[in-house]
């Protein structure tokens, strides 16, 4: 499955400013940067609303960091739980040192006669 490309806010701001300056057409701008025209239209609307300022960029970066921290916290919790589970399993499965490690138990095996074939 194809993944969506993500663009930095500075790039979006630059394209919106280029389009609003009127130097190039929407079609030419989209072709030059290999971006969909509708996406540039959306970026221009957001730029006009003020969503591409430095505070928005800092908030976006903060959201990314918070999401990464949450994912790492989940991973730490899962690994801690797994570690406790493995510690408990290894403590209950230890054999006493006096027990024989052999799987076969029972009477001793008698050797066969020498002339038996």
PDB file of C-alpha atoms in Angstrom:
ATOM      1  CA  UNK A   1       0.000   0.000   0.000  1.00  0.00           C
ATOM      2  CA  UNK A   2       1.324   3.432  -0.899  1.00  0.00           C
ATOM      3  CA  UNK A   3       2.224   5.727   1.929  1.00  0.00           C
ATOM      4  CA  UNK A   4       1.308   9.385   1.915  1.00  0.00           C
ATOM      5  CA  UNK A   5       4.146  11.835   1.654  1.00  0.00           C
ATOM      6  CA  UNK A   6       4.501  14.415   4.370  1.00  0.00           C
ATOM      7  CA  UNK A   7       5.895  17.852   3.774  1.00  0.00           C
ATOM      8  CA  UNK A   8       7.470  20.241   6.263  1.00  0.00           C
ATOM      9  CA  UNK A   9       5.547  23.375   7.136  1.00  0.00           C
ATOM     10  CA  UNK A  10       8.314  25.561   5.684  1.00  0.00           C
ATOM     11  CA  UNK A  11       7.824  23.905   2.275  1.00  0.00           C
ATOM     12  CA  UNK A  12       4.049  24.336   2.438  1.00  0.00           C
ATOM     13  CA  UNK A  13       4.477  27.982   3.423  1.00  0.00           C
ATOM     14  CA  UNK A  14       6.893  28.562   0.547  1.00  0.00           C
ATOM     15  CA  UNK A  15       4.522  27.098  -2.058  1.00  0.00           C
ATOM     16  CA  UNK A  16       1.568  29.065  -0.694  1.00  0.00           C
ATOM     17  CA  UNK A  17       3.592  32.291  -0.809  1.00  0.00           C
ATOM     18  CA  UNK A  18       4.739  31.574  -4.369  1.00  0.00           C
ATOM     19  CA  UNK A  19       1.178  30.993  -5.504  1.00  0.00           C
ATOM     20  CA  UNK A  20      -0.177  34.066  -3.744  1.00  0.00           C
ATOM     21  CA  UNK A  21       2.622  36.222  -5.184  1.00  0.00           C
ATOM     22  CA  UNK A  22       1.218  35.382  -8.603  1.00  0.00           C
ATOM     23  CA  UNK A  23       4.521  34.521 -10.245  1.00  0.00           C
ATOM     24  CA  UNK A  24       3.403  31.092 -11.399  1.00  0.00           C
ATOM     25  CA  UNK A  25       0.177  29.300 -12.098  1.00  0.00           C
ATOM     26  CA  UNK A  26      -1.162  26.585  -9.849  1.00  0.00           C
ATOM     27  CA  UNK A  27      -0.585  23.999 -12.561  1.00  0.00           C
ATOM     28  CA  UNK A  28       3.029  25.062 -13.143  1.00  0.00           C
ATOM     29  CA  UNK A  29       3.774  25.162  -9.425  1.00  0.00           C
ATOM     30  CA  UNK A  30       2.311  21.693  -8.910  1.00  0.00           C
ATOM     31  CA  UNK A  31       4.242  20.269 -11.839  1.00  0.00           C
ATOM     32  CA  UNK A  32       7.551  21.842 -10.798  1.00  0.00           C
ATOM     33  CA  UNK A  33       7.366  20.485  -7.236  1.00  0.00           C
ATOM     34  CA  UNK A  34       5.529  17.235  -8.104  1.00  0.00           C
ATOM     35  CA  UNK A  35       2.624  18.023  -5.789  1.00  0.00           C
ATOM     36  CA  UNK A  36      -1.105  17.733  -6.409  1.00  0.00           C
ATOM     37  CA  UNK A  37      -2.847  21.017  -7.307  1.00  0.00           C
ATOM     38  CA  UNK A  38      -5.624  20.407  -4.797  1.00  0.00           C
ATOM     39  CA  UNK A  39      -3.052  19.960  -2.076  1.00  0.00           C
ATOM     40  CA  UNK A  40      -1.541  23.341  -2.921  1.00  0.00           C
ATOM     41  CA  UNK A  41      -5.033  24.885  -2.771  1.00  0.00           C
ATOM     42  CA  UNK A  42      -5.515  23.429   0.709  1.00  0.00           C
ATOM     43  CA  UNK A  43      -2.122  24.760   1.765  1.00  0.00           C
ATOM     44  CA  UNK A  44      -2.982  28.232   0.454  1.00  0.00           C
ATOM     45  CA  UNK A  45      -6.231  28.238   2.458  1.00  0.00           C
ATOM     46  CA  UNK A  46      -4.382  27.169   5.587  1.00  0.00           C
ATOM     47  CA  UNK A  47      -1.693  29.788   4.976  1.00  0.00           C
ATOM     48  CA  UNK A  48      -4.327  32.486   4.668  1.00  0.00           C
ATOM     49  CA  UNK A  49      -5.876  31.322   7.964  1.00  0.00           C
ATOM     50  CA  UNK A  50      -2.454  31.612   9.633  1.00  0.00           C
ATOM     51  CA  UNK A  51      -1.925  27.909  10.265  1.00  0.00           C
ATOM     52  CA  UNK A  52       1.623  27.913   8.853  1.00  0.00           C
ATOM     53  CA  UNK A  53       3.239  30.369  11.236  1.00  0.00           C
ATOM     54  CA  UNK A  54       6.144  29.485  13.535  1.00  0.00           C
ATOM     55  CA  UNK A  55       3.872  28.724  16.485  1.00  0.00           C
ATOM     56  CA  UNK A  56       1.936  26.187  14.418  1.00  0.00           C
ATOM     57  CA  UNK A  57       5.204  24.591  13.340  1.00  0.00           C
ATOM     58  CA  UNK A  58       6.330  24.343  16.979  1.00  0.00           C
ATOM     59  CA  UNK A  59       2.952  22.879  17.964  1.00  0.00           C
ATOM     60  CA  UNK A  60       3.199  20.325  15.149  1.00  0.00           C
ATOM     61  CA  UNK A  61       6.683  19.337  16.292  1.00  0.00           C
ATOM     62  CA  UNK A  62       5.441  19.080  19.872  1.00  0.00           C
ATOM     63  CA  UNK A  63       2.611  16.761  18.766  1.00  0.00           C
ATOM     64  CA  UNK A  64       5.126  14.523  16.983  1.00  0.00           C
ATOM     65  CA  UNK A  65       7.329  14.358  20.071  1.00  0.00           C
ATOM     66  CA  UNK A  66       4.394  13.615  22.358  1.00  0.00           C
ATOM     67  CA  UNK A  67       3.230  10.803  20.077  1.00  0.00           C
ATOM     68  CA  UNK A  68       6.736   9.333  20.037  1.00  0.00           C
ATOM     69  CA  UNK A  69       7.002   9.572  23.832  1.00  0.00           C
ATOM     70  CA  UNK A  70       3.636   7.837  24.239  1.00  0.00           C
ATOM     71  CA  UNK A  71       4.734   5.025  21.914  1.00  0.00           C
ATOM     72  CA  UNK A  72       7.986   4.594  23.843  1.00  0.00           C
ATOM     73  CA  UNK A  73       6.143   4.565  27.167  1.00  0.00           C
ATOM     74  CA  UNK A  74       3.852   1.803  25.881  1.00  0.00           C
ATOM     75  CA  UNK A  75       6.876  -0.164  24.743  1.00  0.00           C
ATOM     76  CA  UNK A  76       8.578   0.233  28.138  1.00  0.00           C
ATOM     77  CA  UNK A  77       5.424  -0.931  29.904  1.00  0.00           C
ATOM     78  CA  UNK A  78       5.116  -3.968  27.662  1.00  0.00           C
ATOM     79  CA  UNK A  79       8.777  -4.884  28.143  1.00  0.00           C
ATOM     80  CA  UNK A  80       8.558  -4.455  31.919  1.00  0.00           C
ATOM     81  CA  UNK A  81       5.521  -6.734  32.028  1.00  0.00           C
ATOM     82  CA  UNK A  82       7.269  -9.293  29.848  1.00  0.00           C
ATOM     83  CA  UNK A  83      10.365  -9.110  32.067  1.00  0.00           C
ATOM     84  CA  UNK A  84       8.324  -9.744  35.224  1.00  0.00           C
ATOM     85  CA  UNK A  85       6.549 -12.641  33.541  1.00  0.00           C
ATOM     86  CA  UNK A  86       9.837 -14.227  32.521  1.00  0.00           C
ATOM     87  CA  UNK A  87      11.315 -13.734  35.997  1.00  0.00           C
ATOM     88  CA  UNK A  88       8.306 -15.491  37.544  1.00  0.00           C
ATOM     89  CA  UNK A  89       8.456 -18.334  35.048  1.00  0.00           C
ATOM     90  CA  UNK A  90      12.153 -18.935  35.608  1.00  0.00           C
ATOM     91  CA  UNK A  91      11.712 -18.899  39.412  1.00  0.00           C
ATOM     92  CA  UNK A  92       8.969 -21.534  39.330  1.00  0.00           C
ATOM     93  CA  UNK A  93      10.716 -23.797  36.820  1.00  0.00           C
ATOM     94  CA  UNK A  94      13.993 -24.173  38.735  1.00  0.00           C
ATOM     95  CA  UNK A  95      14.754 -27.730  39.799  1.00  0.00           C
ATOM     96  CA  UNK A  96      16.218 -28.558  43.172  1.00  0.00           C
ATOM     97  CA  UNK A  97      19.939 -29.290  42.985  1.00  0.00           C
ATOM     98  CA  UNK A  98      19.505 -32.818  44.478  1.00  0.00           C
ATOM     99  CA  UNK A  99      17.246 -34.008  41.639  1.00  0.00           C
ATOM    100  CA  UNK A 100      18.725 -36.043  38.806  1.00  0.00           C
ATOM    101  CA  UNK A 101      18.770 -34.215  35.504  1.00  0.00           C
ATOM    102  CA  UNK A 102      18.093 -37.415  33.568  1.00  0.00           C
ATOM    103  CA  UNK A 103      14.757 -37.874  31.846  1.00  0.00           C
ATOM    104  CA  UNK A 104      14.944 -41.663  32.085  1.00  0.00           C
ATOM    105  CA  UNK A 105      14.301 -42.987  35.591  1.00  0.00           C
ATOM    106  CA  UNK A 106      13.912 -46.545  36.677  1.00  0.00           C
ATOM    107  CA  UNK A 107      15.988 -49.691  37.229  1.00  0.00           C
ATOM    108  CA  UNK A 108      19.488 -49.941  35.846  1.00  0.00           C
ATOM    109  CA  UNK A 109      19.829 -51.421  32.385  1.00  0.00           C
ATOM    110  CA  UNK A 110      21.350 -54.919  32.244  1.00  0.00           C
ATOM    111  CA  UNK A 111      24.106 -55.449  29.693  1.00  0.00           C
ATOM    112  CA  UNK A 112      23.407 -57.931  26.924  1.00  0.00           C
ATOM    113  CA  UNK A 113      25.448 -61.157  26.644  1.00  0.00           C
ATOM    114  CA  UNK A 114      28.574 -60.939  24.534  1.00  0.00           C
ATOM    115  CA  UNK A 115      27.508 -63.613  22.028  1.00  0.00           C
ATOM    116  CA  UNK A 116      24.128 -62.039  21.349  1.00  0.00           C
ATOM    117  CA  UNK A 117      23.851 -60.765  17.847  1.00  0.00           C
TER     118      UNK A 117
END
